[in-house]
Structure formats: C-alpha cells, structure tokens
Short mmCIF file of C-alpha atoms in Angstrom, two decimals:
data_model
loop_
_atom_site.label_atom_id
_atom_site.label_comp_id
_atom_site.label_asym_id
_atom_site.label_seq_id
_atom_site.Cartn_x
_atom_site.Cartn_y
_atom_site.Cartn_z
CA MET A 286 -24.00 -2.98 9.67
CA LYS A 287 -22.20 -2.92 6.33
CA ARG A 288 -18.48 -3.57 6.50
CA ARG A 289 -17.11 -1.72 3.48
CA VAL A 290 -13.62 -3.17 3.23
CA SER A 291 -11.07 -3.21 0.42
CA ILE A 292 -9.30 -6.41 -0.57
CA TYR A 293 -6.02 -7.18 -2.34
CA GLN A 294 -5.97 -10.69 -3.81
CA VAL A 295 -2.77 -12.70 -4.16
CA TYR A 296 -2.23 -16.04 -5.90
CA PRO A 297 0.99 -17.06 -4.09
CA ARG A 298 2.14 -19.55 -6.73
CA VAL A 299 2.31 -16.88 -9.44
CA TYR A 300 3.15 -13.83 -7.32
CA SER A 301 6.89 -14.38 -7.72
CA LYS A 302 9.32 -16.51 -9.71
CA ASP A 303 9.70 -19.21 -7.05
CA GLY A 304 6.11 -18.91 -5.82
CA LYS A 305 6.93 -18.87 -2.11
CA LEU A 306 4.85 -17.33 0.67
CA ASN A 307 7.97 -15.52 1.88
CA ASN A 308 7.96 -13.38 -1.26
CA VAL A 309 4.49 -12.12 -0.39
CA THR A 310 5.67 -11.46 3.17
CA ASN A 311 8.64 -9.49 1.87
CA ASP A 312 6.30 -7.33 -0.24
CA MET A 313 3.87 -6.61 2.60
CA LYS A 314 4.89 -2.98 3.09
CA ARG A 315 4.12 -2.19 -0.56
CA ILE A 316 0.72 -3.89 -0.32
CA ALA A 317 -0.13 -2.12 2.93
CA ASN A 318 0.94 1.25 1.52
CA MET A 319 -1.81 0.95 -1.11
CA GLY A 320 -4.30 1.21 1.73
CA PHE A 321 -6.07 -2.14 1.62
CA ASP A 322 -7.87 -3.65 4.60
CA TYR A 323 -7.44 -7.32 3.71
CA LEU A 324 -4.84 -9.45 1.98
CA TYR A 325 -6.70 -12.39 0.44
CA LEU A 326 -4.69 -15.52 -0.42
CA LEU A 327 -5.77 -18.26 -2.80
CA PRO A 328 -5.66 -21.72 -1.14
CA ILE A 329 -2.32 -22.47 0.49
CA HIS A 330 -2.87 -26.19 1.15
CA PRO A 331 -1.28 -29.27 -0.48
CA ILE A 332 -2.79 -30.12 -3.87
CA GLY A 333 -4.20 -33.50 -4.85
CA LYS A 334 -2.47 -35.64 -7.46
CA GLU A 335 -5.26 -37.99 -8.60
CA GLY A 336 -6.94 -36.49 -11.66
CA ARG A 337 -4.65 -33.45 -11.38
CA LYS A 338 -5.14 -30.86 -14.09
CA GLY A 339 -2.07 -29.38 -15.75
CA SER A 340 1.43 -29.91 -14.43
CA LEU A 341 0.88 -28.46 -10.95
CA GLY A 342 -2.82 -28.98 -10.32
CA SER A 343 -5.46 -26.58 -9.06
CA PRO A 344 -5.05 -25.03 -5.60
CA TYR A 345 -8.79 -25.70 -5.27
CA SER A 346 -8.13 -29.45 -5.22
CA ILE A 347 -7.10 -29.77 -1.59
CA ALA A 348 -5.44 -32.88 -0.15
CA ASP A 349 -5.00 -31.69 3.45
CA TYR A 350 -6.81 -28.80 5.14
CA LEU A 351 -4.42 -28.53 8.08
CA SER A 352 -1.13 -28.24 6.19
CA VAL A 353 0.66 -25.74 3.98
CA ASP A 354 1.67 -26.80 0.47
CA PRO A 355 5.44 -27.44 0.66
CA GLU A 356 5.74 -25.81 -2.77
CA LEU A 357 4.73 -22.55 -1.09
CA GLY A 358 6.68 -22.98 2.13
CA THR A 359 6.02 -24.10 5.69
CA LEU A 360 3.48 -23.40 8.41
CA ASP A 361 6.08 -21.15 10.03
CA ASP A 362 6.34 -19.22 6.77
CA PHE A 363 2.59 -18.70 6.85
CA LYS A 364 2.76 -17.57 10.47
CA ASP A 365 5.46 -15.09 9.48
CA LEU A 366 3.17 -13.78 6.72
CA LEU A 367 0.33 -13.33 9.21
CA SER A 368 2.62 -11.51 11.63
CA GLU A 369 4.02 -9.19 8.97
CA ALA A 370 0.54 -8.37 7.63
CA HIS A 371 -0.74 -7.57 11.10
CA LYS A 372 2.32 -5.42 11.77
CA TYR A 373 1.29 -3.20 8.85
CA GLY A 374 -2.39 -3.16 9.81
CA LEU A 375 -3.46 -5.64 7.13
CA LYS A 376 -5.85 -8.45 7.93
CA VAL A 377 -5.47 -11.81 6.20
CA MET A 378 -8.23 -13.71 4.43
CA MET A 379 -7.75 -17.37 3.48
CA ASP A 380 -9.49 -19.15 0.63
CA ILE A 381 -11.48 -22.03 2.15
CA VAL A 382 -12.59 -24.85 -0.14
CA ILE A 383 -15.15 -27.07 1.59
CA ASN A 384 -17.63 -27.86 -1.16
CA HIS A 385 -15.20 -30.62 -2.16
CA THR A 386 -11.75 -32.09 -1.61
CA ALA A 387 -9.10 -33.58 -3.86
CA ASN A 388 -9.82 -37.09 -5.11
CA ASP A 389 -6.95 -38.39 -2.98
CA HIS A 390 -7.68 -36.54 0.27
CA TYR A 391 -7.18 -39.14 3.00
CA TRP A 392 -10.89 -38.88 3.91
CA VAL A 393 -11.78 -40.60 0.63
CA ASN A 394 -10.43 -43.90 1.97
CA GLU A 395 -10.80 -43.38 5.72
CA HIS A 396 -14.20 -41.68 5.70
CA PRO A 397 -16.06 -42.43 2.45
CA GLU A 398 -19.26 -41.47 4.28
CA TYR A 399 -18.07 -37.86 4.14
CA TYR A 400 -18.66 -37.76 0.38
CA LEU A 401 -21.55 -37.60 -2.03
CA LEU A 402 -22.19 -40.89 -3.80
CA ASP A 403 -23.69 -41.52 -7.21
CA LYS A 404 -26.31 -44.16 -7.96
CA ASP A 405 -23.56 -46.77 -8.16
CA GLY A 406 -22.24 -45.88 -4.72
CA LYS A 407 -19.13 -44.16 -6.06
CA PRO A 408 -17.88 -40.70 -4.99
CA ALA A 409 -19.64 -38.00 -6.99
CA ARG A 410 -19.37 -34.35 -7.95
CA LYS A 411 -22.07 -31.81 -8.85
CA ALA A 412 -19.97 -30.30 -11.66
CA ALA A 413 -18.91 -33.14 -13.94
CA GLU A 414 -16.03 -31.18 -15.50
CA TRP A 415 -14.29 -30.76 -12.12
CA THR A 416 -12.55 -34.11 -12.52
CA ASP A 417 -9.85 -33.38 -9.94
CA ILE A 418 -12.26 -33.15 -6.97
CA THR A 419 -14.97 -35.06 -5.10
CA ASP A 420 -17.91 -33.32 -3.40
CA LEU A 421 -18.56 -33.50 0.32
CA ASN A 422 -21.79 -34.77 1.90
CA TYR A 423 -23.14 -32.30 4.46
CA ASP A 424 -25.78 -34.72 5.69
CA ASN A 425 -22.93 -36.30 7.66
CA LEU A 426 -22.71 -34.60 11.06
CA GLU A 427 -19.19 -35.90 11.77
CA LEU A 428 -17.96 -34.19 8.60
CA ARG A 429 -19.44 -30.93 9.84
CA LYS A 430 -17.58 -31.29 13.15
CA GLU A 431 -14.29 -31.93 11.30
CA LEU A 432 -14.76 -28.84 9.16
CA ILE A 433 -15.72 -26.60 12.07
CA ALA A 434 -12.59 -27.79 13.88
CA MET A 435 -10.51 -26.97 10.81
CA LEU A 436 -12.00 -23.49 10.44
CA THR A 437 -11.46 -22.90 14.15
CA TYR A 438 -7.82 -23.97 13.87
CA TRP A 439 -6.90 -21.33 11.30
CA ALA A 440 -8.92 -18.62 13.05
CA LYS A 441 -7.06 -19.31 16.31
CA LEU A 442 -3.80 -19.10 14.37
CA GLY A 443 -4.65 -15.51 13.50
CA VAL A 444 -6.49 -15.64 10.16
CA ASP A 445 -9.00 -12.76 10.01
CA GLY A 446 -11.43 -13.87 7.34
CA TYR A 447 -12.48 -16.58 4.89
CA ARG A 448 -13.30 -16.35 1.22
CA CYS A 449 -15.46 -19.45 0.79
CA ASP A 450 -15.17 -21.24 -2.54
CA VAL A 451 -18.42 -22.42 -4.16
CA ALA A 452 -20.29 -21.30 -1.04
CA SER A 453 -23.58 -22.05 -2.82
CA GLY A 454 -22.73 -25.75 -2.76
CA VAL A 455 -22.63 -25.81 1.05
CA PRO A 456 -25.85 -25.73 3.12
CA TYR A 457 -26.93 -22.50 4.79
CA GLU A 458 -27.24 -24.29 8.13
CA PHE A 459 -23.55 -25.17 8.07
CA TRP A 460 -22.47 -21.61 7.30
CA LYS A 461 -24.59 -20.34 10.18
CA GLU A 462 -23.01 -22.89 12.54
CA ALA A 463 -19.52 -22.05 11.31
CA ASP A 464 -20.08 -18.32 11.71
CA GLU A 465 -21.27 -18.77 15.30
CA ALA A 466 -18.22 -20.91 16.14
CA ILE A 467 -15.69 -18.54 14.57
CA LYS A 468 -17.21 -15.38 16.03
CA LYS A 469 -16.50 -16.81 19.50
CA ILE A 470 -12.81 -16.66 18.57
CA ASN A 471 -12.88 -13.39 16.62
CA PRO A 472 -16.08 -11.29 16.70
CA ASP A 473 -14.77 -9.22 13.77
CA PHE A 474 -14.12 -12.22 11.52
CA TYR A 475 -14.97 -11.50 7.87
CA TRP A 476 -16.91 -13.86 5.59
CA LEU A 477 -16.83 -13.55 1.78
CA ALA A 478 -18.98 -15.98 -0.21
CA GLU A 479 -18.17 -17.07 -3.72
CA SER A 480 -21.81 -17.41 -4.61
CA THR A 481 -22.32 -19.04 -8.00
CA HIS A 482 -24.25 -18.55 -11.21
CA VAL A 483 -27.98 -19.20 -11.04
CA ALA A 484 -27.46 -22.07 -13.49
CA PHE A 485 -25.21 -23.87 -10.96
CA VAL A 486 -27.84 -23.68 -8.23
CA GLN A 487 -30.63 -24.75 -10.58
CA GLY A 488 -28.58 -27.59 -12.05
CA ALA A 489 -27.61 -28.93 -8.62
CA ARG A 490 -31.20 -28.90 -7.40
CA ARG A 491 -32.45 -30.46 -10.62
CA ASN A 492 -30.08 -33.35 -10.06
CA GLY A 493 -31.21 -33.87 -6.48
CA TYR A 494 -28.41 -31.99 -4.71
CA LYS A 495 -28.73 -29.15 -2.21
CA ALA A 496 -27.62 -25.68 -3.23
CA THR A 497 -27.87 -22.39 -1.36
CA SER A 498 -29.31 -19.28 -2.98
CA ASP A 499 -27.68 -15.84 -2.79
CA ALA A 500 -30.57 -14.64 -0.63
CA LYS A 501 -29.83 -17.29 2.01
CA LEU A 502 -26.06 -16.71 1.84
CA ALA A 503 -26.75 -13.02 2.44
CA GLU A 504 -28.18 -13.92 5.84
CA VAL A 505 -24.77 -15.12 7.05
CA PHE A 506 -22.00 -13.64 4.90
CA ASP A 507 -20.67 -10.09 4.93
CA THR A 508 -20.08 -10.05 1.19
CA LEU A 509 -21.20 -12.01 -1.88
CA TYR A 510 -19.64 -12.44 -5.29
CA PRO A 511 -21.70 -10.64 -7.97
CA TYR A 512 -22.82 -13.76 -9.82
CA SER A 513 -26.47 -12.73 -9.40
CA PHE A 514 -25.81 -10.09 -12.07
CA ASP A 515 -22.73 -11.53 -13.76
CA ALA A 516 -24.21 -11.45 -17.26
CA GLU A 517 -25.28 -7.82 -16.92
CA TYR A 518 -21.87 -6.89 -15.52
CA LYS A 519 -20.07 -8.55 -18.42
CA ASP A 520 -22.30 -6.67 -20.87
CA ALA A 521 -21.45 -3.40 -19.13
CA LEU A 522 -17.72 -4.12 -19.22
CA ASN A 523 -18.00 -4.94 -22.93
CA GLY A 524 -19.73 -1.62 -23.61
CA LYS A 525 -23.06 -3.21 -24.53
CA ASP A 526 -25.53 -2.20 -21.83
CA LEU A 527 -25.10 -0.10 -18.71
CA LYS A 528 -28.78 0.11 -17.78
CA GLY A 529 -29.24 -3.62 -17.19
CA PHE A 530 -26.21 -3.59 -14.92
CA CYS A 531 -27.60 -0.62 -12.97
CA HIS A 532 -30.98 -2.34 -12.58
CA MET A 533 -29.38 -5.44 -11.05
CA LEU A 534 -27.11 -3.38 -8.79
CA ASN A 535 -30.13 -1.50 -7.43
CA PHE A 536 -32.16 -4.69 -7.10
CA THR A 537 -29.59 -6.60 -5.06
CA TYR A 538 -28.75 -3.50 -3.00
CA THR A 539 -32.34 -3.24 -1.82
CA GLU A 540 -33.38 -6.90 -1.74
CA PHE A 541 -30.47 -8.45 0.18
CA ASN A 542 -29.99 -7.96 3.91
CA GLU A 543 -28.88 -4.42 4.69
CA HIS A 544 -25.59 -5.58 6.19
CA VAL A 545 -24.50 -7.40 3.05
CA ASN A 546 -22.18 -6.03 0.34
CA GLU A 547 -21.73 -7.01 -3.28
CA LEU A 548 -18.15 -7.43 -4.45
CA ILE A 549 -17.43 -5.45 -7.61
CA TYR A 550 -14.17 -6.82 -8.98
CA LEU A 551 -12.59 -5.76 -12.24
CA GLU A 552 -10.62 -9.00 -12.35
CA ASN A 553 -9.73 -12.02 -10.24
CA HIS A 554 -8.15 -15.44 -10.69
CA ASP A 555 -11.27 -16.73 -12.51
CA GLN A 556 -11.70 -13.71 -14.78
CA LYS A 557 -9.79 -12.11 -17.63
CA ARG A 558 -7.45 -9.29 -16.77
CA ILE A 559 -9.21 -5.94 -17.00
CA ALA A 560 -6.42 -4.49 -19.17
CA ASP A 561 -7.18 -7.28 -21.64
CA VAL A 562 -10.97 -6.87 -21.46
CA LEU A 563 -10.75 -3.11 -22.03
CA ASN A 564 -7.91 -3.32 -24.58
CA ASN A 565 -5.64 -1.20 -22.37
CA ASN A 566 -7.96 1.79 -22.70
CA LYS A 567 -6.66 3.85 -19.78
CA ILE A 568 -9.71 6.13 -19.66
CA ARG A 569 -12.12 3.22 -19.33
CA MET A 570 -9.83 1.42 -16.89
CA ASN A 571 -9.47 4.51 -14.71
CA ASN A 572 -13.21 5.11 -14.61
CA TRP A 573 -14.13 1.49 -13.93
CA LEU A 574 -11.54 1.39 -11.16
CA ALA A 575 -12.94 4.53 -9.50
CA PHE A 576 -16.50 3.22 -9.82
CA SER A 577 -15.55 -0.11 -8.24
CA PHE A 578 -14.06 1.73 -5.25
CA LEU A 579 -16.77 4.37 -4.79
CA TYR A 580 -19.92 2.30 -5.29
CA ASP A 581 -21.31 1.29 -1.89
CA GLY A 582 -19.74 -2.15 -1.80
CA ILE A 583 -16.38 -3.89 -1.58
CA ALA A 584 -13.26 -2.71 -3.43
CA PHE A 585 -11.11 -5.49 -4.88
CA VAL A 586 -7.79 -5.62 -6.74
CA TYR A 587 -6.01 -8.72 -8.07
CA ALA A 588 -2.21 -8.62 -7.80
CA GLY A 589 -0.76 -7.61 -11.16
CA GLN A 590 -3.61 -5.24 -11.94
CA GLU A 591 -1.34 -2.37 -10.88
CA ALA A 592 1.19 -3.59 -13.46
CA TYR A 593 -1.37 -3.69 -16.30
CA ASN A 594 -1.09 -7.45 -16.75
CA THR A 595 -3.12 -8.73 -19.68
CA VAL A 596 -2.55 -12.47 -19.25
CA GLN A 597 -4.78 -14.35 -16.81
CA PRO A 598 -2.62 -16.80 -14.82
CA THR A 599 -3.70 -20.42 -15.18
CA LEU A 600 -4.81 -22.36 -12.11
CA PHE A 601 -3.05 -25.51 -13.27
CA ASP A 602 0.48 -24.50 -14.26
CA LYS A 603 3.14 -21.92 -13.48
CA MET A 604 2.60 -18.48 -15.01
CA GLU A 605 4.00 -15.73 -12.83
CA VAL A 606 2.76 -12.16 -12.62
CA ASP A 607 4.66 -9.78 -14.89
CA TRP A 608 5.81 -6.97 -12.63
CA SER A 609 7.91 -5.24 -15.32
CA LYS A 610 5.26 -2.55 -15.90
CA LEU A 611 4.48 -1.90 -12.24
CA ASP A 612 3.02 1.61 -12.16
CA HIS A 613 3.76 3.55 -8.98
CA ASP A 614 1.20 6.18 -10.02
CA TYR A 615 -1.39 3.38 -10.10
CA GLU A 616 -0.33 2.32 -6.61
CA GLU A 617 -0.73 5.91 -5.39
CA LYS A 618 -4.12 6.07 -7.08
CA LEU A 619 -5.20 2.93 -5.20
CA CYS A 620 -4.03 4.49 -1.95
CA SER A 621 -5.98 7.70 -2.65
CA LEU A 622 -9.12 5.77 -3.62
CA ASN A 623 -8.89 3.62 -0.50
CA LYS A 624 -8.63 6.72 1.70
CA LEU A 625 -11.48 8.46 -0.13
CA ARG A 626 -13.85 5.48 -0.04
CA ALA A 627 -13.27 4.98 3.68
CA LYS A 628 -14.27 8.60 4.23
CA VAL A 629 -17.22 8.97 1.86
CA LEU A 630 -18.81 5.54 2.36
CA ALA A 631 -18.91 5.84 6.14
CA ASN A 632 -22.53 6.19 7.27
CA VAL A 633 -23.97 5.88 3.75
CA ASN A 634 -27.59 4.78 4.18
CA ASP A 635 -28.61 4.47 0.54
CA CYS A 636 -27.01 4.11 -2.87
CA TYR A 637 -28.64 4.39 -6.27
CA VAL A 638 -27.03 3.83 -9.66
CA GLU A 639 -28.26 5.01 -13.04
CA ALA A 640 -26.83 5.23 -16.53
CA ASP A 641 -27.25 6.76 -19.94
CA ASN A 642 -23.86 7.08 -21.61
CA ALA A 643 -21.99 6.90 -18.28
CA LEU A 644 -22.43 5.36 -14.83
CA ILE A 645 -23.83 7.77 -12.25
CA VAL A 646 -23.79 6.83 -8.57
CA HIS A 647 -25.85 8.62 -5.92
CA LEU A 648 -24.61 8.18 -2.35
CA TYR A 649 -26.87 9.33 0.46
CA LYS A 650 -25.62 9.87 4.02
CA ASN A 651 -27.58 11.76 6.67
CA ASP A 652 -28.54 15.03 4.94
CA GLU A 653 -25.80 14.80 2.31
CA GLU A 654 -25.85 13.55 -1.27
CA LEU A 655 -22.69 12.73 -3.19
CA LEU A 656 -22.74 12.20 -6.94
CA GLY A 657 -20.18 10.04 -8.73
CA VAL A 658 -19.82 10.23 -12.51
CA PHE A 659 -17.82 7.56 -14.33
CA ASP A 660 -17.11 7.58 -18.07
CA VAL A 661 -16.68 3.83 -18.31
CA ASN A 662 -17.20 3.79 -22.10
CA ASP A 663 -14.80 6.62 -23.06
CA ILE A 664 -17.57 8.57 -24.79
CA ASN A 665 -15.47 11.70 -25.46
CA GLY A 666 -18.42 14.03 -25.04
CA SER A 667 -20.82 15.52 -22.53
CA ILE A 668 -22.73 13.75 -19.76
CA LYS A 669 -26.18 14.96 -18.72
CA LEU A 670 -26.67 15.39 -14.97
CA ASP A 671 -29.80 16.18 -12.98
CA ILE A 672 -28.15 18.84 -10.80
CA ALA A 673 -28.08 22.63 -10.83
CA ASP A 674 -25.52 24.54 -12.84
CA ASN A 675 -22.81 25.57 -10.41
CA GLU A 676 -19.17 25.15 -9.48
CA TYR A 677 -18.47 21.98 -7.48
CA HIS A 678 -15.44 20.45 -5.82
CA ASP A 679 -14.33 17.07 -7.22
CA LEU A 680 -13.18 14.88 -4.32
CA ILE A 681 -11.31 12.40 -6.54
CA ASN A 682 -8.98 14.84 -8.25
CA ASP A 683 -9.25 17.70 -5.73
CA LYS A 684 -10.24 20.29 -8.32
CA LYS A 685 -13.12 22.57 -9.26
CA ILE A 686 -15.72 21.33 -11.74
CA THR A 687 -18.21 23.63 -13.45
CA ILE A 688 -21.59 22.28 -14.52
CA VAL A 689 -23.07 24.20 -17.47
CA ASN A 690 -26.48 23.44 -19.00
CA ASN A 691 -26.72 20.48 -16.60
CA GLU A 692 -23.76 18.83 -18.35
CA VAL A 693 -20.19 17.88 -17.56
CA GLU A 694 -17.48 16.98 -20.05
CA SER A 695 -16.43 13.32 -19.94
CA LYS A 696 -12.77 14.36 -19.87
CA ASN A 697 -13.34 15.45 -16.23
CA CYS A 698 -14.30 11.91 -15.19
CA PRO A 699 -14.11 10.09 -12.93
CA LEU A 700 -15.46 12.62 -10.48
CA LEU A 701 -17.23 12.67 -7.14
CA ILE A 702 -18.98 15.83 -6.00
CA LYS A 703 -21.13 16.87 -3.06
CA VAL A 704 -24.45 18.13 -4.42
CA LYS A 705 -26.33 18.53 -1.13
#
C-alpha cells in the first residue's frame, strides 16, 4: 500500500544562527502547523576531520554513528527534539549514511576489513571526488551486524524513519535485512532511498563494484528519489520539455512496485533553490508547488523554501537560512495543500500525467476522476482540456471554474476539479 506522506527537510547546521538542534525543537509548533507528516534531519553525527572539505566538513562524512555532533548539541537535545515532534504529531526521519564513513572513523584502524580496498590494498571509494570518505565493504558479515545494531539503536530511541544516503551503493540484500529488523521494532517505520543517477550505478558496476538499481530498491523502500528521470525533470523545470518528464513519471509509476512512491522535490540540500531556478516567478513557483503536492507521490519542502531563499546552503561551511522573508501566506498554503492531498490522494488507484503547454494530472479513485491543471510555465493564455464544457468546483482555491470550448484560462491555475 502506498504511503503518501509529506516531508519537511531541515539542515540543522544552517537552520539557525548557532546551528543547534534546540532551535529546531523550539520551532516545532510552526513546522507542525504547516501540516507535514515527517520532519527529516540531515545527518546529526560527528563529522570526520581527515580530508575534510571546507571549514566545517560535510555532515555526510560521519566519524561516529552512535553519537550526536557536539556542534549541534547532545543526545539529550536530540531526545528532546524527538519528544517535541511527537507531541505535535510529527514523525522524525534521520539521514543514514552507510555507503561510506569518514576517513577517520575508528573502524578504519580497528576494522580495516569493513572497507573496500583498491588494488594496492588501500581503502577505496567508488566516487573518486568524495575525498573525505571511504566506502564500506558489504561482503563483510560483521560489518552488516554492526550497522543493523546501529539502525536498531536509533529506531528504539524513537526515530520513525530513515532517509538512506546513496542507497544504490548498498546491496539490496542488506536493505531487506535491515527493513525486517527495524519493522520488528516499529511496523510503521518509513524508508526513503536516495537512489542515484544511472551513471553512478553503471560506473560502479563497470569498475567491479556492486550497485543496486532503482527497480530493486523499489522492492524494499517506501519512496525513491527521482534520479531515474532527473534529466527530464530538470528540463521541465527549465521550461524546455514537459512531455519527456510526463513520460518518465508515467513509466516509473507503472513499472515500479505498486506500493512505492517517487519523491517530487522542488529543492533539497543537493539542489538549487526553486526561487533561484524559476527566477522568483511566483506563478511558476505556485503551480510547481501545487503539482508536487497533488501528484500521486511524496510532497517535500526544504526549510527556507517558505522564505523564498535563493541561495543553496553549502554542505561544507556555515551559511544559515535567511528567514527575513518568511511568508506566512506560504505557510498557510502549505497547510492547505497538505490537508487537500491527504484527502484527495486517499484510495487513488491510478495516476496519469500529460502535458502540452501545462501539466495535467489525472487522479483515479474508485468511480471518481480528479483533474489537476498546473501552469508551470506561466503561459498567460488558454489550456486545452479533454472534458465537457461546464461549471466545476476548484478544490485548491475553493471557487467555481467555467470551462468554455474545452479550455480554461491559465490565470485560474493551479486548479483541481472533480470531472467524474
């Protein structure tokens, strides 16, 4: 069964001036009021120093899986964050990085057998440019036990889900074993895979390493990153081609396991800010946002999006979110979209997307059909629809929409109407 959740992503280091977990905890009511299901935190663990990039290093270069980075706070601070999130009905998702560790993780010296080795017997990495990390060797069964124990530890502490970094670099068999172990603790535990570009999987295999395809990840995970159609998505965002994007959405929707969702994010810590990509075009931003929430998948917002941030925070230095333009109307819009998506996506049994000059989403549930129309390119004109001329009720804006000559004016978008 599809689990159509909405996720709010936070990079704790940049969320506030001092970058402490407590500042996220103190803002929990605001986050919860926007109607999200999950609060997703970038890695909270101590960061390696050997080969460190930038002044602070990447949170994805982890030196100790069982500790909290003292720069962020203490384990008690994290427990307080969990408690506060749960008080407001929010579940917490941790970023888990087990494709690799920091170069100076204590395992490097104490358990060199846990790591991949190159032809000279030295620790290796599949991505040469990731100079601050060393890749793990999943042929080692003791390593697998250590990692299962670590995943179990955080789940028992109250963590509700894992976003798994470079999930494609970890064998399918391990993910299946991990899922079975964690579900014994929490049957509702949520798994989000950062699947990777096809080129990463091909390159790893070409060089003799194992890499897991999206199709195999879809057998275990609830949700995948949209890297299987990343190029088509980028073209759509840049106003180049909507039809290629629709084709790939429809392909993955039908070809992956029925329980699996694709994550449609407008931005995240690895991507440019959507306000930057769309040059602060509010019409395009509003329509892309509505589409991302009302397509049959996972809704996702990166902290700062509701303040129209245009600067993508670096992973290696300090660059805090600019909250000076926080838009309370945007927050209310997120709340409304979260409520609407929970209602309209329940029991959806099919979804089809098409495009000409706008994105058109067909949602099918029982005997109903809902039609979403999204002017993601700010066409300032009419949009042709294959529905009868009539007056319809728009569920997004709670207003009447009249279709004349099988057309609707783009100024009425985004809209979602019941056509059957």
